[in-house]
Amino acid sequence: MFEFSLNSPVIFALVAIVIGVVIAQSVFFLTKAYKRGLELGMDKSVLNDTIKRSAIFTIAPAVAIFMGVVSLVKMLGVALPWLRLSIIGAVTYELPAAKNALEALGVDAITDARQYVTVALVMTFGIASSLIVAPITCKKITSGMMKIKDKDKRWMDLLMTGMFVGMLSAFLGYIVCDLGLVFEQVDGSKVLAFHYQLEHWIPVFVMAISAGLMAICGVLLKKFNWKWLNDYALPISMIGSMILAIPISILIKG
Amino acid sequence: MNYIDKMHRWGRTWAVVTAGFIFAFPFALAILFNAWPDWGSFIKGLLAVAVTFWPVGIIEVITYTPMLGVGGTYLSFVTGNLSSLKVPCAIDSMDKAGVKADSDEGEVISTISIATSSIMTIVIIFIGVCLLTVFQDFFEQEWLKPAFDNVLPALFGGLGVVYLSRYFKIAVLPMTLMVLLFVFVPYLNSGMVGIMIPVSMVITLVYSRILYNKERKANGEK
């Protein structure tokens, strides 16, 4: 038996094993898909470009995910947030899950192994549904999609586009959700308020800047035929607008 | 056995292995520290979380599987961060490679993209964790917060303008409708986006079907 501390080497070792398994799965799928691509006659450069592009695309969101680790460290130590945010969880789930578990235990911070194990259990099983359901339903859903494709290919193309456009539309709503009619907590009770102040516009401004940068990239790509820009347009618009969010926020909030 | 069938077999096998390790983690902690959980608090904490996140998880599986393909689905529901990373990354990769999501090539590109993104995320977090003593002070600085609070607007602004310009006819109605709903319905806050994604998808698909039927009628198709 080992003595408990939030940053015990034993926890780090266990976390490293679980993350190692997930890396092995990712490498396995990557290798199989790459080989399949070559079998299909796809150009090696297309496959390699996909790897390069996906790696670049991931940088900014992954740093933001790491920020989630930083925000959980004080509450849970380093090892558990490292595990939870490297696989499965997003901070939007992990933070409320940890807080709910601590609240159920009636403590503000973990002081012993029993509390730690309870919090780890809540965080693990609180989001277990997709981990269980995805392997059960994947075959059924993907074969259903193939049947639609065989019946009407044009509709299938439109269906896939429509699904992604639907997802984008919902996130557009998410970005503006702090504007307009919002419930506010005032003295412990919910009060309806109308938000129009500039500070609530910050995410909208960031989105507009990102869209603007993307449009500029598109114009440069067409005008000067800078094909390399095609790979970097999204990371440029993303990272550029994230950096500009800092002065915008300072200007508005002071 | 074709590639897709093999992928399903590999995917299910890996799902059992990874889920086994993930679910075993808290029990391994309990054994190694000889500390069993407080079951009452566990049930209370779990119910508070699961009531929201279990349905959201199931909805995510139904909505994202068609876009991610077979390999992408098995992988991304283990590696997580779907809407803020894996789905846009896979869609962008397929777009840039000039392949359709429902094609054999799309299946390959989506899987490569999600696997690369998953490895890259793990590597970046690992580097961050290793250097946490240096990074913690840096990342906790207040002036830096707005940059990381706005990852989703930064991501969806760039992607949104591409899709709005390319598929204006399909996109304009659901985008306008979602903005109006989130602005004027006070019950719709940031926590509701998981529920609103399938709602928005259904609206978009119904509208797309109406446009598609009109187009077919205009072309004299049955």
mmCIF file of N, CA and C in Angstrom, chain A residues 1-2 10 25-26 28 32-33 36 50-51 53-54 58 63-67 74 85 88-90 93 104 113-114 118 121 125-126 129 131 135 137 139 149 152 154-160 162-163 166 168-169 171 173-174 180-181 192 203 207 210 214 230 241-242 246 249, chain B residues 3 8 10 12 14 18 31-33 36-38 41 49 53-54 61 63 66 78-81 83 93 96 102 108-109 113 116-117 121 125 128 132 139-140 143 146-148 150-154 156 158 170 175 178 182-184 186 190 200-201 204-205 209 212 215 221:
data_model
loop_
_atom_site.group_PDB
_atom_site.id
_atom_site.type_symbol
_atom_site.label_atom_id
_atom_site.label_comp_id
_atom_site.label_asym_id
_atom_site.label_seq_id
_atom_site.Cartn_x
_atom_site.Cartn_y
_atom_site.Cartn_z
ATOM 1 N N MET A 1 0.826 -1.201 0.000
ATOM 2 C CA MET A 1 0.000 0.000 0.000
ATOM 3 C C MET A 1 0.871 1.267 0.000
ATOM 4 N N PHE A 2 0.359 2.312 -0.642
ATOM 5 C CA PHE A 2 1.162 3.533 -0.776
ATOM 6 C C PHE A 2 0.540 4.676 0.033
ATOM 7 N N VAL A 10 2.629 7.271 -7.747
ATOM 8 C CA VAL A 10 1.778 6.131 -8.101
ATOM 9 C C VAL A 10 0.646 6.587 -9.035
ATOM 10 N N GLN A 25 -3.724 3.182 -29.296
ATOM 11 C CA GLN A 25 -4.918 3.085 -30.148
ATOM 12 C C GLN A 25 -4.839 4.096 -31.305
ATOM 13 N N SER A 26 -4.419 5.324 -30.978
ATOM 14 C CA SER A 26 -4.336 6.364 -32.016
ATOM 15 C C SER A 26 -3.318 5.974 -33.085
ATOM 16 N N PHE A 28 -2.305 2.965 -33.844
ATOM 17 C CA PHE A 28 -2.847 1.808 -34.564
ATOM 18 C C PHE A 28 -3.799 2.279 -35.673
ATOM 19 N N LYS A 32 -3.263 2.020 -39.775
ATOM 20 C CA LYS A 32 -4.216 1.275 -40.603
ATOM 21 C C LYS A 32 -4.822 2.182 -41.680
ATOM 22 N N ALA A 33 -5.203 3.410 -41.280
ATOM 23 C CA ALA A 33 -5.832 4.325 -42.245
ATOM 24 C C ALA A 33 -4.814 4.749 -43.311
ATOM 25 N N ARG A 36 -4.414 1.950 -45.733
ATOM 26 C CA ARG A 36 -5.629 1.869 -46.531
ATOM 27 C C ARG A 36 -5.631 2.964 -47.611
ATOM 28 N N THR A 50 -2.291 15.761 -44.680
ATOM 29 C CA THR A 50 -3.386 15.658 -43.697
ATOM 30 C C THR A 50 -2.803 15.585 -42.283
ATOM 31 N N ILE A 51 -1.716 14.806 -42.138
ATOM 32 C CA ILE A 51 -1.080 14.705 -40.817
ATOM 33 C C ILE A 51 -0.554 16.076 -40.384
ATOM 34 N N ARG A 53 -1.397 19.086 -41.497
ATOM 35 C CA ARG A 53 -2.480 20.049 -41.316
ATOM 36 C C ARG A 53 -3.229 19.822 -39.996
ATOM 37 N N SER A 54 -3.490 18.556 -39.688
ATOM 38 C CA SER A 54 -4.226 18.250 -38.455
ATOM 39 C C SER A 54 -3.391 18.606 -37.221
ATOM 40 N N THR A 58 -4.422 21.522 -34.490
ATOM 41 C CA THR A 58 -4.660 21.126 -33.099
ATOM 42 C C THR A 58 -3.971 22.043 -32.080
ATOM 43 N N VAL A 63 -3.671 23.877 -26.620
ATOM 44 C CA VAL A 63 -3.146 24.778 -25.575
ATOM 45 C C VAL A 63 -4.314 25.235 -24.686
ATOM 46 N N ALA A 64 -5.469 25.488 -25.331
ATOM 47 C CA ALA A 64 -6.648 25.880 -24.539
ATOM 48 C C ALA A 64 -7.086 24.734 -23.618
ATOM 49 N N ILE A 65 -6.973 23.493 -24.102
ATOM 50 C CA ILE A 65 -7.324 22.335 -23.255
ATOM 51 C C ILE A 65 -6.340 22.266 -22.078
ATOM 52 N N PHE A 66 -5.072 22.544 -22.372
ATOM 53 C CA PHE A 66 -4.067 22.552 -21.296
ATOM 54 C C PHE A 66 -4.410 23.617 -20.242
ATOM 55 N N MET A 67 -4.996 24.737 -20.693
ATOM 56 C CA MET A 67 -5.433 25.765 -19.735
ATOM 57 C C MET A 67 -6.451 25.180 -18.759
ATOM 58 N N LYS A 74 -5.207 23.184 -8.907
ATOM 59 C CA LYS A 74 -5.287 23.581 -7.492
ATOM 60 C C LYS A 74 -6.282 22.712 -6.728
ATOM 61 N N LEU A 85 -8.099 15.405 -19.140
ATOM 62 C CA LEU A 85 -8.144 16.297 -20.297
ATOM 63 C C LEU A 85 -7.298 15.795 -21.462
ATOM 64 N N ILE A 88 -10.901 11.745 -23.372
ATOM 65 C CA ILE A 88 -12.330 11.936 -23.088
ATOM 66 C C ILE A 88 -12.776 13.368 -22.783
ATOM 67 N N GLY A 89 -12.396 13.892 -21.628
ATOM 68 C CA GLY A 89 -13.100 15.055 -21.095
ATOM 69 C C GLY A 89 -12.718 16.382 -21.705
ATOM 70 N N ALA A 90 -13.685 17.305 -21.673
ATOM 71 C CA ALA A 90 -13.419 18.708 -21.958
ATOM 72 C C ALA A 90 -13.594 19.419 -20.626
ATOM 73 N N TYR A 93 -16.921 19.839 -18.984
ATOM 74 C CA TYR A 93 -17.497 18.737 -18.217
ATOM 75 C C TYR A 93 -16.709 18.489 -16.934
ATOM 76 N N ALA A 104 -20.629 16.970 -3.029
ATOM 77 C CA ALA A 104 -21.271 15.774 -2.441
ATOM 78 C C ALA A 104 -20.487 15.280 -1.230
ATOM 79 N N ALA A 113 -7.166 10.110 0.559
ATOM 80 C CA ALA A 113 -7.291 9.199 -0.586
ATOM 81 C C ALA A 113 -8.742 8.834 -0.876
ATOM 82 N N ARG A 114 -9.544 8.690 0.173
ATOM 83 C CA ARG A 114 -10.955 8.310 -0.011
ATOM 84 C C ARG A 114 -11.688 9.366 -0.845
ATOM 85 N N THR A 118 -13.175 8.964 -4.698
ATOM 86 C CA THR A 118 -14.589 9.290 -4.961
ATOM 87 C C THR A 118 -14.700 10.294 -6.103
ATOM 88 N N LEU A 121 -13.884 8.660 -9.388
ATOM 89 C CA LEU A 121 -15.001 7.802 -9.826
ATOM 90 C C LEU A 121 -16.120 8.621 -10.464
ATOM 91 N N PHE A 125 -17.227 8.089 -14.344
ATOM 92 C CA PHE A 125 -18.520 7.510 -14.719
ATOM 93 C C PHE A 125 -19.558 8.566 -15.118
ATOM 94 N N GLY A 126 -19.299 9.825 -14.777
ATOM 95 C CA GLY A 126 -20.255 10.889 -15.112
ATOM 96 C C GLY A 126 -20.367 11.148 -16.599
ATOM 97 N N SER A 129 -21.385 7.582 -20.842
ATOM 98 C CA SER A 129 -22.369 7.124 -21.841
ATOM 99 C C SER A 129 -21.801 7.018 -23.250
ATOM 100 N N LEU A 131 -18.747 6.679 -24.245
ATOM 101 C CA LEU A 131 -17.705 5.643 -24.312
ATOM 102 C C LEU A 131 -18.331 4.258 -24.502
ATOM 103 N N PRO A 135 -19.324 2.471 -29.416
ATOM 104 C CA PRO A 135 -18.997 1.190 -30.072
ATOM 105 C C PRO A 135 -20.214 0.313 -30.357
ATOM 106 N N THR A 137 -23.329 1.550 -31.231
ATOM 107 C CA THR A 137 -24.187 2.093 -32.301
ATOM 108 C C THR A 137 -23.448 2.421 -33.605
ATOM 109 N N LYS A 139 -21.713 0.871 -35.911
ATOM 110 C CA LYS A 139 -21.950 0.072 -37.118
ATOM 111 C C LYS A 139 -23.343 0.358 -37.699
ATOM 112 N N LYS A 149 -26.722 6.712 -48.972
ATOM 113 C CA LYS A 149 -25.798 7.056 -50.069
ATOM 114 C C LYS A 149 -26.107 6.232 -51.326
ATOM 115 N N ASP A 152 -29.450 7.648 -52.849
ATOM 116 C CA ASP A 152 -29.421 8.996 -53.438
ATOM 117 C C ASP A 152 -28.124 9.703 -53.022
ATOM 118 N N ARG A 154 -26.602 12.388 -54.202
ATOM 119 C CA ARG A 154 -26.643 13.856 -54.103
ATOM 120 C C ARG A 154 -27.226 14.299 -52.758
ATOM 121 N N TRP A 155 -28.289 13.587 -52.353
ATOM 122 C CA TRP A 155 -28.908 13.923 -51.058
ATOM 123 C C TRP A 155 -27.936 13.626 -49.910
ATOM 124 N N MET A 156 -27.171 12.552 -50.050
ATOM 125 C CA MET A 156 -26.192 12.191 -49.019
ATOM 126 C C MET A 156 -25.152 13.305 -48.838
ATOM 127 N N ASP A 157 -24.659 13.843 -49.972
ATOM 128 C CA ASP A 157 -23.680 14.947 -49.897
ATOM 129 C C ASP A 157 -24.275 16.139 -49.151
ATOM 130 N N LEU A 158 -25.532 16.427 -49.513
ATOM 131 C CA LEU A 158 -26.223 17.565 -48.903
ATOM 132 C C LEU A 158 -26.469 17.310 -47.403
ATOM 133 N N LEU A 159 -26.770 16.066 -47.094
ATOM 134 C CA LEU A 159 -27.035 15.667 -45.699
ATOM 135 C C LEU A 159 -25.799 15.899 -44.830
ATOM 136 N N MET A 160 -24.634 15.490 -45.336
ATOM 137 C CA MET A 160 -23.390 15.654 -44.575
ATOM 138 C C MET A 160 -23.082 17.147 -44.381
ATOM 139 N N GLY A 162 -25.266 19.572 -44.508
ATOM 140 C CA GLY A 162 -26.310 20.109 -43.633
ATOM 141 C C GLY A 162 -26.026 19.824 -42.165
ATOM 142 N N MET A 163 -25.505 18.644 -41.868
ATOM 143 C CA MET A 163 -25.203 18.292 -40.465
ATOM 144 C C MET A 163 -24.130 19.226 -39.905
ATOM 145 N N GLY A 166 -25.466 22.684 -39.517
ATOM 146 C CA GLY A 166 -26.319 22.697 -38.321
ATOM 147 C C GLY A 166 -25.496 22.843 -37.056
ATOM 148 N N LEU A 168 -22.433 24.159 -36.866
ATOM 149 C CA LEU A 168 -21.873 25.521 -36.871
ATOM 150 C C LEU A 168 -22.917 26.534 -36.405
ATOM 151 N N SER A 169 -24.161 26.357 -36.865
ATOM 152 C CA SER A 169 -25.232 27.303 -36.496
ATOM 153 C C SER A 169 -25.461 27.288 -34.988
ATOM 154 N N PHE A 171 -23.300 26.558 -32.697
ATOM 155 C CA PHE A 171 -22.173 27.234 -32.034
ATOM 156 C C PHE A 171 -22.209 28.747 -32.245
ATOM 157 N N GLY A 173 -24.963 30.381 -32.236
ATOM 158 C CA GLY A 173 -25.882 30.750 -31.159
ATOM 159 C C GLY A 173 -25.176 30.784 -29.818
ATOM 160 N N TYR A 174 -24.322 29.785 -29.579
ATOM 161 C CA TYR A 174 -23.563 29.696 -28.321
ATOM 162 C C TYR A 174 -22.703 30.958 -28.119
ATOM 163 N N GLY A 180 -28.531 39.762 -25.187
ATOM 164 C CA GLY A 180 -29.986 39.641 -25.200
ATOM 165 C C GLY A 180 -30.558 39.246 -23.857
ATOM 166 N N LEU A 181 -31.601 38.427 -23.885
ATOM 167 C CA LEU A 181 -32.288 38.060 -22.634
ATOM 168 C C LEU A 181 -31.543 36.925 -21.937
ATOM 169 N N LEU A 192 -34.469 37.973 -14.727
ATOM 170 C CA LEU A 192 -34.321 38.132 -16.170
ATOM 171 C C LEU A 192 -33.707 39.501 -16.475
ATOM 172 N N PRO A 203 -17.003 37.967 -27.396
ATOM 173 C CA PRO A 203 -16.911 36.763 -28.237
ATOM 174 C C PRO A 203 -17.360 37.008 -29.685
ATOM 175 N N MET A 207 -15.119 36.462 -32.971
ATOM 176 C CA MET A 207 -15.611 35.650 -34.098
ATOM 177 C C MET A 207 -15.532 36.444 -35.410
ATOM 178 N N SER A 210 -11.951 36.681 -36.557
ATOM 179 C CA SER A 210 -11.531 35.396 -37.114
ATOM 180 C C SER A 210 -12.088 35.231 -38.533
ATOM 181 N N MET A 214 -9.917 35.102 -42.016
ATOM 182 C CA MET A 214 -10.112 33.985 -42.952
ATOM 183 C C MET A 214 -10.434 34.523 -44.349
ATOM 184 N N ASN A 230 -3.447 27.963 -47.958
ATOM 185 C CA ASN A 230 -4.605 27.091 -47.784
ATOM 186 C C ASN A 230 -4.491 26.265 -46.493
ATOM 187 N N SER A 241 -7.098 35.832 -34.034
ATOM 188 C CA SER A 241 -8.245 36.409 -33.310
ATOM 189 C C SER A 241 -8.138 36.155 -31.808
ATOM 190 N N MET A 242 -7.532 35.012 -31.427
ATOM 191 C CA MET A 242 -7.333 34.758 -29.984
ATOM 192 C C MET A 242 -6.374 35.785 -29.392
ATOM 193 N N ILE A 246 -7.162 39.720 -26.526
ATOM 194 C CA ILE A 246 -6.545 40.338 -25.337
ATOM 195 C C ILE A 246 -6.691 41.866 -25.366
ATOM 196 N N SER A 249 -10.360 42.936 -25.087
ATOM 197 C CA SER A 249 -10.872 42.784 -23.734
ATOM 198 C C SER A 249 -10.361 43.912 -22.823
ATOM 199 N N TYR B 3 -12.384 -3.513 -45.497
ATOM 200 C CA TYR B 3 -11.713 -2.594 -44.565
ATOM 201 C C TYR B 3 -12.667 -2.062 -43.484
ATOM 202 N N HIS B 8 -14.502 -1.900 -37.870
ATOM 203 C CA HIS B 8 -15.499 -2.103 -36.803
ATOM 204 C C HIS B 8 -14.957 -3.098 -35.769
ATOM 205 N N TRP B 10 -11.734 -3.896 -35.156
ATOM 206 C CA TRP B 10 -10.633 -3.271 -34.402
ATOM 207 C C TRP B 10 -11.188 -2.223 -33.431
ATOM 208 N N ARG B 12 -14.119 -1.970 -31.996
ATOM 209 C CA ARG B 12 -14.797 -2.538 -30.820
ATOM 210 C C ARG B 12 -13.788 -3.149 -29.854
ATOM 211 N N TRP B 14 -10.629 -2.269 -29.473
ATOM 212 C CA TRP B 14 -9.942 -1.170 -28.787
ATOM 213 C C TRP B 14 -10.868 -0.475 -27.785
ATOM 214 N N THR B 18 -9.631 0.159 -24.089
ATOM 215 C CA THR B 18 -9.458 1.513 -23.527
ATOM 216 C C THR B 18 -10.486 1.788 -22.427
ATOM 217 N N ILE B 31 -7.342 0.483 -4.642
ATOM 218 C CA ILE B 31 -6.564 -0.671 -4.157
ATOM 219 C C ILE B 31 -5.177 -0.212 -3.683
ATOM 220 N N LEU B 32 -4.522 0.603 -4.515
ATOM 221 C CA LEU B 32 -3.138 1.005 -4.188
ATOM 222 C C LEU B 32 -3.059 1.887 -2.936
ATOM 223 N N PHE B 33 -4.086 2.704 -2.717
ATOM 224 C CA PHE B 33 -4.072 3.570 -1.522
ATOM 225 C C PHE B 33 -4.913 2.982 -0.380
ATOM 226 N N TRP B 36 -11.340 3.001 -0.042
ATOM 227 C CA TRP B 36 -12.534 2.793 -0.858
ATOM 228 C C TRP B 36 -13.380 4.048 -0.872
ATOM 229 N N PRO B 37 -14.082 4.280 -1.989
ATOM 230 C CA PRO B 37 -14.818 5.552 -2.099
ATOM 231 C C PRO B 37 -15.950 5.680 -1.096
ATOM 232 N N ASP B 38 -16.362 6.910 -0.909
ATOM 233 C CA ASP B 38 -17.557 7.194 -0.125
ATOM 234 C C ASP B 38 -18.733 7.004 -1.091
ATOM 235 N N SER B 41 -21.576 9.653 -1.351
ATOM 236 C CA SER B 41 -21.165 10.882 -2.048
ATOM 237 C C SER B 41 -20.983 10.606 -3.536
ATOM 238 N N VAL B 49 -24.143 14.985 -12.090
ATOM 239 C CA VAL B 49 -23.428 15.160 -13.354
ATOM 240 C C VAL B 49 -24.116 14.380 -14.473
ATOM 241 N N PHE B 53 -24.943 14.991 -18.493
ATOM 242 C CA PHE B 53 -23.902 14.576 -19.430
ATOM 243 C C PHE B 53 -24.123 13.201 -20.066
ATOM 244 N N TRP B 54 -24.905 12.336 -19.465
ATOM 245 C CA TRP B 54 -25.199 11.056 -20.135
ATOM 246 C C TRP B 54 -26.068 11.281 -21.385
ATOM 247 N N VAL B 61 -23.029 10.993 -29.835
ATOM 248 C CA VAL B 61 -22.733 9.790 -30.626
ATOM 249 C C VAL B 61 -23.600 9.775 -31.886
ATOM 250 N N THR B 63 -25.186 12.291 -33.359
ATOM 251 C CA THR B 63 -24.996 13.410 -34.287
ATOM 252 C C THR B 63 -23.623 13.410 -34.966
ATOM 253 N N PRO B 66 -22.051 10.115 -38.112
ATOM 254 C CA PRO B 66 -22.065 10.215 -39.580
ATOM 255 C C PRO B 66 -20.952 11.106 -40.137
ATOM 256 N N VAL B 78 -13.094 8.178 -27.476
ATOM 257 C CA VAL B 78 -12.138 7.876 -26.405
ATOM 258 C C VAL B 78 -11.281 9.106 -26.116
ATOM 259 N N THR B 79 -10.888 9.818 -27.196
ATOM 260 C CA THR B 79 -9.949 10.930 -26.990
ATOM 261 C C THR B 79 -10.640 12.258 -26.683
ATOM 262 N N GLY B 80 -11.945 12.348 -26.919
ATOM 263 C CA GLY B 80 -12.720 13.499 -26.452
ATOM 264 C C GLY B 80 -12.548 14.800 -27.211
ATOM 265 N N ASN B 81 -13.112 15.879 -26.645
ATOM 266 C CA ASN B 81 -13.100 17.227 -27.241
ATOM 267 C C ASN B 81 -13.590 17.205 -28.685
ATOM 268 N N SER B 83 -16.575 18.547 -30.326
ATOM 269 C CA SER B 83 -17.081 19.708 -31.057
ATOM 270 C C SER B 83 -16.051 20.823 -31.155
ATOM 271 N N SER B 93 -9.864 18.766 -42.712
ATOM 272 C CA SER B 93 -8.913 17.905 -43.427
ATOM 273 C C SER B 93 -9.540 17.302 -44.684
ATOM 274 N N LYS B 96 -9.875 20.035 -47.300
ATOM 275 C CA LYS B 96 -8.599 20.409 -47.934
ATOM 276 C C LYS B 96 -8.079 19.288 -48.832
ATOM 277 N N ASP B 102 -18.451 10.621 -46.974
ATOM 278 C CA ASP B 102 -19.062 9.300 -47.139
ATOM 279 C C ASP B 102 -18.291 8.397 -48.117
ATOM 280 N N VAL B 108 -10.572 7.424 -44.746
ATOM 281 C CA VAL B 108 -9.130 7.410 -44.478
ATOM 282 C C VAL B 108 -8.664 8.751 -43.912
ATOM 283 N N ILE B 109 -9.046 9.834 -44.591
ATOM 284 C CA ILE B 109 -8.586 11.173 -44.167
ATOM 285 C C ILE B 109 -9.126 11.517 -42.777
ATOM 286 N N SER B 113 -6.763 12.223 -39.618
ATOM 287 C CA SER B 113 -6.861 13.539 -39.004
ATOM 288 C C SER B 113 -7.145 13.440 -37.497
ATOM 289 N N THR B 116 -4.114 11.898 -35.602
ATOM 290 C CA THR B 116 -3.030 12.886 -35.463
ATOM 291 C C THR B 116 -3.388 13.923 -34.405
ATOM 292 N N SER B 117 -4.637 14.420 -34.495
ATOM 293 C CA SER B 117 -5.081 15.442 -33.547
ATOM 294 C C SER B 117 -5.056 14.906 -32.110
ATOM 295 N N THR B 121 -2.670 16.449 -29.252
ATOM 296 C CA THR B 121 -3.253 16.985 -28.009
ATOM 297 C C THR B 121 -2.549 16.381 -26.803
ATOM 298 N N ILE B 125 -0.317 18.554 -24.085
ATOM 299 C CA ILE B 125 -0.670 18.560 -22.655
ATOM 300 C C ILE B 125 0.479 17.964 -21.839
ATOM 301 N N GLY B 128 3.093 20.562 -21.473
ATOM 302 C CA GLY B 128 2.592 21.545 -20.508
ATOM 303 C C GLY B 128 2.695 21.041 -19.076
ATOM 304 N N LEU B 132 4.920 22.479 -15.955
ATOM 305 C CA LEU B 132 3.842 23.179 -15.246
ATOM 306 C C LEU B 132 4.345 24.216 -14.242
ATOM 307 N N PHE B 139 0.317 31.063 -17.281
ATOM 308 C CA PHE B 139 -1.055 30.898 -17.753
ATOM 309 C C PHE B 139 -2.097 31.450 -16.777
ATOM 310 N N GLU B 140 -1.694 31.629 -15.536
ATOM 311 C CA GLU B 140 -2.665 32.158 -14.571
ATOM 312 C C GLU B 140 -2.751 33.684 -14.601
ATOM 313 N N TRP B 143 -4.365 38.867 -17.717
ATOM 314 C CA TRP B 143 -4.466 39.502 -19.036
ATOM 315 C C TRP B 143 -4.535 38.484 -20.179
ATOM 316 N N PRO B 146 -8.577 36.266 -21.710
ATOM 317 C CA PRO B 146 -9.509 36.432 -22.838
ATOM 318 C C PRO B 146 -9.134 35.602 -24.063
ATOM 319 N N ALA B 147 -7.833 35.386 -24.294
ATOM 320 C CA ALA B 147 -7.411 34.608 -25.469
ATOM 321 C C ALA B 147 -7.968 33.189 -25.381
ATOM 322 N N PHE B 148 -7.879 32.575 -24.203
ATOM 323 C CA PHE B 148 -8.307 31.178 -24.070
ATOM 324 C C PHE B 148 -9.792 31.039 -23.747
ATOM 325 N N ASN B 150 -11.856 32.543 -25.516
ATOM 326 C CA ASN B 150 -12.504 32.764 -26.812
ATOM 327 C C ASN B 150 -12.042 31.799 -27.896
ATOM 328 N N VAL B 151 -11.684 30.582 -27.499
ATOM 329 C CA VAL B 151 -11.229 29.588 -28.484
ATOM 330 C C VAL B 151 -12.357 29.251 -29.466
ATOM 331 N N LEU B 152 -13.568 29.045 -28.942
ATOM 332 C CA LEU B 152 -14.671 28.643 -29.827
ATOM 333 C C LEU B 152 -15.070 29.750 -30.797
ATOM 334 N N PRO B 153 -15.216 31.032 -30.346
ATOM 335 C CA PRO B 153 -15.480 32.080 -31.340
ATOM 336 C C PRO B 153 -14.374 32.169 -32.396
ATOM 337 N N ALA B 154 -13.110 31.972 -31.967
ATOM 338 C CA ALA B 154 -11.990 32.040 -32.913
ATOM 339 C C ALA B 154 -12.054 30.894 -33.921
ATOM 340 N N PHE B 156 -14.895 28.960 -34.717
ATOM 341 C CA PHE B 156 -16.104 28.923 -35.530
ATOM 342 C C PHE B 156 -16.286 30.181 -36.390
ATOM 343 N N GLY B 158 -13.776 31.529 -38.218
ATOM 344 C CA GLY B 158 -13.062 31.159 -39.440
ATOM 345 C C GLY B 158 -13.797 30.103 -40.245
ATOM 346 N N ILE B 170 -28.120 27.153 -47.911
ATOM 347 C CA ILE B 170 -28.461 26.209 -46.832
ATOM 348 C C ILE B 170 -28.211 26.840 -45.466
ATOM 349 N N MET B 175 -28.457 29.519 -39.354
ATOM 350 C CA MET B 175 -27.546 30.400 -38.607
ATOM 351 C C MET B 175 -28.320 31.573 -38.003
ATOM 352 N N MET B 178 -30.659 30.285 -35.141
ATOM 353 C CA MET B 178 -29.955 29.942 -33.900
ATOM 354 C C MET B 178 -29.523 31.197 -33.141
ATOM 355 N N PHE B 182 -30.858 31.969 -29.383
ATOM 356 C CA PHE B 182 -29.950 32.120 -28.248
ATOM 357 C C PHE B 182 -29.997 33.535 -27.657
ATOM 358 N N VAL B 183 -30.316 34.541 -28.494
ATOM 359 C CA VAL B 183 -30.382 35.920 -27.980
ATOM 360 C C VAL B 183 -31.693 36.148 -27.221
ATOM 361 N N PHE B 184 -32.793 35.633 -27.755
ATOM 362 C CA PHE B 184 -34.092 36.011 -27.183
ATOM 363 C C PHE B 184 -34.739 34.963 -26.276
ATOM 364 N N PRO B 186 -34.210 33.185 -22.967
ATOM 365 C CA PRO B 186 -33.265 33.244 -21.841
ATOM 366 C C PRO B 186 -32.849 31.879 -21.304
ATOM 367 N N SER B 190 -24.959 28.945 -22.431
ATOM 368 C CA SER B 190 -23.835 28.194 -23.011
ATOM 369 C C SER B 190 -23.936 26.691 -22.709
ATOM 370 N N SER B 200 -30.547 22.043 -34.107
ATOM 371 C CA SER B 200 -30.102 22.852 -35.243
ATOM 372 C C SER B 200 -29.858 21.977 -36.481
ATOM 373 N N MET B 201 -29.308 20.780 -36.245
ATOM 374 C CA MET B 201 -29.056 19.866 -37.373
ATOM 375 C C MET B 201 -30.366 19.455 -38.043
ATOM 376 N N THR B 204 -31.707 22.300 -40.067
ATOM 377 C CA THR B 204 -30.919 22.471 -41.300
ATOM 378 C C THR B 204 -31.246 21.378 -42.317
ATOM 379 N N LEU B 205 -31.383 20.144 -41.824
ATOM 380 C CA LEU B 205 -31.643 19.039 -42.745
ATOM 381 C C LEU B 205 -33.035 19.135 -43.367
ATOM 382 N N ARG B 209 -33.630 19.625 -47.292
ATOM 383 C CA ARG B 209 -34.464 18.685 -48.045
ATOM 384 C C ARG B 209 -35.509 19.447 -48.871
ATOM 385 N N TYR B 212 -33.714 20.878 -51.738
ATOM 386 C CA TYR B 212 -33.331 19.793 -52.639
ATOM 387 C C TYR B 212 -34.526 19.329 -53.482
ATOM 388 N N GLU B 215 -35.343 21.857 -56.102
ATOM 389 C CA GLU B 215 -34.357 21.808 -57.191
ATOM 390 C C GLU B 215 -34.666 20.626 -58.121
ATOM 391 N N GLU B 221 -37.062 16.188 -62.220
ATOM 392 C CA GLU B 221 -36.769 14.843 -61.687
ATOM 393 C C GLU B 221 -37.927 14.392 -60.800
#
